[in-house]
Every structure is written in structure tokens, then in C-alpha cells.
PDB file of C-alpha atoms in Angstrom:
ATOM      1  CA  MET L   8      -8.597 -36.584 -27.920  1.00 60.00           C
ATOM      2  CA  GLN L   9      -6.529 -34.959 -25.192  1.00 68.00           C
ATOM      3  CA  THR L  10      -6.844 -31.214 -24.489  1.00 68.00           C
ATOM      4  CA  LEU L  11      -3.625 -29.328 -23.906  1.00 65.00           C
ATOM      5  CA  ASP L  12      -3.445 -26.617 -21.295  1.00 65.00           C
ATOM      6  CA  ILE L  13      -1.605 -23.695 -22.888  1.00 69.00           C
ATOM      7  CA  SER L  14      -2.195 -21.102 -20.182  1.00 71.00           C
ATOM      8  CA  PRO L  15       1.036 -19.504 -19.004  1.00 71.00           C
ATOM      9  CA  THR L  16       2.425 -20.608 -15.685  1.00 72.00           C
ATOM     10  CA  PRO L  17       3.142 -17.779 -13.278  1.00 74.00           C
ATOM     11  CA  ARG L  18       6.823 -16.941 -12.909  1.00 75.00           C
ATOM     12  CA  ALA L  19       8.485 -15.788  -9.764  1.00 74.00           C
ATOM     13  CA  ARG L  20       9.219 -12.094 -10.068  1.00 72.00           C
ATOM     14  CA  ARG L  21      12.679 -10.903  -9.203  1.00 71.00           C
ATOM     15  CA  PRO L  22      12.758  -8.293  -6.471  1.00 73.00           C
ATOM     16  CA  ARG L  23      12.847  -4.731  -7.739  1.00 73.00           C
ATOM     17  CA  PRO L  24      15.598  -2.454  -6.465  1.00 77.00           C
ATOM     18  CA  GLN L  25      14.530   0.531  -4.389  1.00 86.00           C
ATOM     19  CA  VAL L  26      14.145   3.714  -6.400  1.00 90.00           C
ATOM     20  CA  VAL L  27      15.833   5.821  -3.700  1.00 94.00           C
ATOM     21  CA  THR L  28      17.723   5.115  -0.497  1.00 95.00           C
ATOM     22  CA  LEU L  29      18.519   7.276   2.503  1.00 96.00           C
ATOM     23  CA  SER L  30      21.872   7.768   4.167  1.00 97.00           C
ATOM     24  CA  ASP L  31      21.894   7.157   7.917  1.00 97.00           C
ATOM     25  CA  ALA L  32      22.030  10.930   8.526  1.00 97.00           C
ATOM     26  CA  ALA L  33      19.054  11.604   6.238  1.00 96.00           C
ATOM     27  CA  ALA L  34      16.969   8.833   7.776  1.00 96.00           C
ATOM     28  CA  GLU L  35      17.717  10.110  11.281  1.00 97.00           C
ATOM     29  CA  ARG L  36      16.770  13.689  10.338  1.00 96.00           C
ATOM     30  CA  VAL L  37      13.526  12.643   8.610  1.00 95.00           C
ATOM     31  CA  ARG L  38      12.540  10.561  11.659  1.00 95.00           C
ATOM     32  CA  GLU L  39      13.252  13.581  13.922  1.00 95.00           C
ATOM     33  CA  ILE L  40      11.164  15.898  11.728  1.00 92.00           C
ATOM     34  CA  MET L  41       8.261  13.449  11.484  1.00 92.00           C
ATOM     35  CA  ALA L  42       8.290  12.817  15.252  1.00 92.00           C
ATOM     36  CA  ALA L  43       8.080  16.564  15.942  1.00 92.00           C
ATOM     37  CA  ALA L  44       5.261  17.192  13.430  1.00 90.00           C
ATOM     38  CA  ALA L  45       1.959  18.451  14.836  1.00 89.00           C
ATOM     39  CA  THR L  46      -0.032  15.969  12.752  1.00 89.00           C
ATOM     40  CA  PRO L  47       0.871  12.423  11.757  1.00 89.00           C
ATOM     41  CA  TYR L  48       2.104  11.959   8.205  1.00 91.00           C
ATOM     42  CA  ALA L  49       2.094   8.864   5.995  1.00 91.00           C
ATOM     43  CA  GLY L  50       5.650   9.606   4.921  1.00 93.00           C
ATOM     44  CA  LEU L  51       7.997  11.852   3.017  1.00 93.00           C
ATOM     45  CA  ARG L  52       6.964  12.617  -0.572  1.00 94.00           C
ATOM     46  CA  VAL L  53       9.845  12.932  -3.030  1.00 94.00           C
ATOM     47  CA  GLY L  54       9.448  14.213  -6.559  1.00 92.00           C
ATOM     48  CA  VAL L  55      10.887  16.291  -9.355  1.00 90.00           C
ATOM     49  CA  LYS L  56       9.315  19.424 -10.846  1.00 88.00           C
ATOM     50  CA  ASN L  57      10.174  21.722 -13.719  1.00 84.00           C
ATOM     51  CA  GLY L  58      11.879  24.897 -12.590  1.00 78.00           C
ATOM     52  CA  GLY L  59      15.117  26.643 -11.817  1.00 73.00           C
ATOM     53  CA  CYS L  60      17.846  27.707 -14.197  1.00 72.00           C
ATOM     54  CA  ALA L  61      18.942  24.112 -14.961  1.00 68.00           C
ATOM     55  CA  GLY L  62      15.383  22.965 -15.702  1.00 78.00           C
ATOM     56  CA  GLN L  63      14.334  20.735 -12.790  1.00 83.00           C
ATOM     57  CA  GLU L  64      14.155  20.846  -9.014  1.00 87.00           C
ATOM     58  CA  TYR L  65      13.819  18.160  -6.363  1.00 88.00           C
ATOM     59  CA  VAL L  66      10.716  18.326  -4.194  1.00 90.00           C
ATOM     60  CA  LEU L  67      10.456  17.124  -0.594  1.00 91.00           C
ATOM     61  CA  GLU L  68       7.198  17.497   1.319  1.00 92.00           C
ATOM     62  CA  TYR L  69       5.092  15.861   3.990  1.00 90.00           C
ATOM     63  CA  ALA L  70       2.572  13.347   2.676  1.00 92.00           C
ATOM     64  CA  GLU L  71      -0.689  12.944   4.571  1.00 91.00           C
ATOM     65  CA  THR L  72      -1.717   9.965   2.436  1.00 92.00           C
ATOM     66  CA  ALA L  73      -0.185   7.771  -0.230  1.00 91.00           C
ATOM     67  CA  GLY L  74      -1.481   8.254  -3.755  1.00 90.00           C
ATOM     68  CA  PRO L  75      -2.781   5.174  -5.576  1.00 91.00           C
ATOM     69  CA  LEU L  76       0.158   5.187  -8.014  1.00 92.00           C
ATOM     70  CA  ASP L  77       2.913   6.310  -5.626  1.00 93.00           C
ATOM     71  CA  GLU L  78       6.009   4.149  -5.423  1.00 92.00           C
ATOM     72  CA  VAL L  79       6.366   3.293  -1.722  1.00 93.00           C
ATOM     73  CA  VAL L  80       9.871   2.746  -0.375  1.00 93.00           C
ATOM     74  CA  GLN L  81      10.667   1.722   3.206  1.00 94.00           C
ATOM     75  CA  ASP L  82      14.249   2.539   4.181  1.00 94.00           C
ATOM     76  CA  LYS L  83      15.813   2.740   7.642  1.00 95.00           C
ATOM     77  CA  GLY L  84      12.437   3.182   9.334  1.00 94.00           C
ATOM     78  CA  VAL L  85      11.242   5.923   6.964  1.00 94.00           C
ATOM     79  CA  THR L  86       8.381   5.699   4.479  1.00 95.00           C
ATOM     80  CA  ILE L  87       9.182   7.477   1.219  1.00 95.00           C
ATOM     81  CA  LEU L  88       6.407   8.101  -1.309  1.00 95.00           C
ATOM     82  CA  ILE L  89       7.626   8.807  -4.821  1.00 94.00           C
ATOM     83  CA  ASP L  90       5.525  10.608  -7.393  1.00 90.00           C
ATOM     84  CA  PRO L  91       5.023   8.130 -10.267  1.00 91.00           C
ATOM     85  CA  LYS L  92       6.155  10.773 -12.798  1.00 91.00           C
ATOM     86  CA  ALA L  93       9.486  11.088 -10.968  1.00 91.00           C
ATOM     87  CA  VAL L  94      10.443   7.407 -10.666  1.00 91.00           C
ATOM     88  CA  LEU L  95      12.579   7.232 -13.831  1.00 89.00           C
ATOM     89  CA  PHE L  96      14.370  10.448 -12.839  1.00 88.00           C
ATOM     90  CA  LEU L  97      15.203   9.169  -9.341  1.00 91.00           C
ATOM     91  CA  ILE L  98      16.312   5.547  -9.881  1.00 90.00           C
ATOM     92  CA  GLY L  99      19.535   4.964  -7.972  1.00 92.00           C
ATOM     93  CA  THR L 100      19.377   8.203  -5.968  1.00 93.00           C
ATOM     94  CA  VAL L 101      20.774   8.413  -2.453  1.00 95.00           C
ATOM     95  CA  ILE L 102      19.310  11.172  -0.287  1.00 95.00           C
ATOM     96  CA  ASP L 103      21.807  12.462   2.271  1.00 96.00           C
ATOM     97  CA  TYR L 104      21.647  15.118   4.993  1.00 96.00           C
ATOM     98  CA  GLU L 105      24.640  17.409   5.344  1.00 94.00           C
ATOM     99  CA  VAL L 106      25.444  19.873   8.097  1.00 94.00           C
ATOM    100  CA  THR L 107      28.142  22.501   7.506  1.00 92.00           C
ATOM    101  CA  LYS L 108      29.099  25.707   9.322  1.00 94.00           C
ATOM    102  CA  LEU L 109      26.727  27.683   7.105  1.00 90.00           C
ATOM    103  CA  SER L 110      23.844  25.314   6.334  1.00 89.00           C
ATOM    104  CA  ALA L 111      22.023  22.087   6.977  1.00 92.00           C
ATOM    105  CA  LYS L 112      20.225  20.508   4.020  1.00 90.00           C
ATOM    106  CA  PHE L 113      19.127  17.381   2.234  1.00 93.00           C
ATOM    107  CA  VAL L 114      21.380  16.537  -0.702  1.00 90.00           C
ATOM    108  CA  PHE L 115      20.479  14.288  -3.638  1.00 91.00           C
ATOM    109  CA  ARG L 116      23.216  12.082  -5.091  1.00 91.00           C
ATOM    110  CA  ASN L 117      21.546  11.114  -8.338  1.00 87.00           C
ATOM    111  CA  PRO L 118      23.393   9.128 -11.028  1.00 88.00           C
ATOM    112  CA  ASN L 119      20.898  10.449 -13.596  1.00 80.00           C
ATOM    113  CA  GLU L 120      21.910  14.105 -13.151  1.00 77.00           C
ATOM    114  CA  THR L 121      23.647  15.500 -16.208  1.00 73.00           C
ATOM    115  CA  ASP L 122      24.031  19.132 -15.106  1.00 68.00           C
ATOM    116  CA  ALA L 123      23.408  21.483 -12.180  1.00 71.00           C
ATOM    117  CA  CYS L 124      23.150  25.238 -11.832  1.00 67.00           C
ATOM    118  CA  GLY L 125      25.783  27.244 -10.007  1.00 63.00           C
ATOM    119  CA  CYS L 126      23.591  27.939  -6.991  1.00 62.00           C
ATOM    120  CA  GLY L 127      22.871  24.245  -6.496  1.00 60.00           C
ATOM    121  CA  GLU L 128      19.102  24.652  -6.420  1.00 64.00           C
ATOM    122  CA  SER L 129      18.236  23.072  -9.750  1.00 62.00           C
ATOM    123  CA  VAL L 130      19.498  20.222 -11.920  1.00 64.00           C
ATOM    124  CA  THR L 131      19.117  18.599 -15.295  1.00 68.00           C
ATOM    125  CA  ILE L 132      18.124  14.942 -15.042  1.00 70.00           C
ATOM    126  CA  THR L 133      17.958  12.383 -17.821  1.00 68.00           C
ATOM    127  CA  PRO L 134      15.449   9.584 -17.139  1.00 67.00           C
ATOM    128  CA  ALA L 135      17.062   6.226 -16.386  1.00 69.00           C
ATOM    129  CA  LYS L 136      16.954   3.653 -19.160  1.00 67.00           C
ATOM    130  CA  LEU L 137      15.295   0.424 -18.101  1.00 61.00           C
ATOM    131  CA  ASP L 138      16.946  -2.768 -19.262  1.00 58.00           C
TER     132      ASP L 138
END
């Protein structure tokens, strides 16, 4: 009697899209900041935290090391480490850097934002639905 092999054959995985991308201006500014830092950093940590009048705020900070569950994105020569709890809130986000007469700041263009406060410091974000 012949034995049938019923173990699943591995499938090729389709490439996952990046959670966030950087504009050219944002990538250039992050590279400048990282190059001028007193200590070397593993990358830029991006996340979302509860706070502000609209309910959530974006978080940008230096990352000395990558966490074991961080989503790691390489874009335009910059390493971005994304807090695993923030991934669904940030899918499709473009981080830009804008300079005006009165300010210079990183700006998040997030398709998952549903509302923002008047001061522009906090947002309401609905997690992305995965297909």
C-alpha cells in the first residue's frame, strides 16, 4: 500500500507593503538629526499614544535598539521602528517634514485619521481593516 504525503507545501509569500513611508524632505531631516546625535541610534521609533483633545497623539523618538516585535521599515536610507500596537493605526501613512515662516515640523498624512483637534496636536485614528 502506498503512503500519501499530505503535508502542506510552502507557498511563496507576497511582499507586504510598508506600514509607513517618508517624503524626501522627512528622510533628509531624519538623516540630518541622526548624524548630529551624540550617540548612535538604531533608528526612529514611531508610535501612537492616547492623549490630547482628539484622543490620540503621534510619537516620534530616538530608538537605541529595536524591540523584538517592532515592525522595521527601511525607507530612503532611514530605519523606522514601529511599535507593534501602532501598526494598524499607521498603515498607509506618509511622514513629511514641512518648513513654514513660523514652524518646522514632521507632519503625518494618515488615511486612517477620522478627526483632528483644532490645534493640530492630536487626532482620532481608526485602525485599518486588513483584507
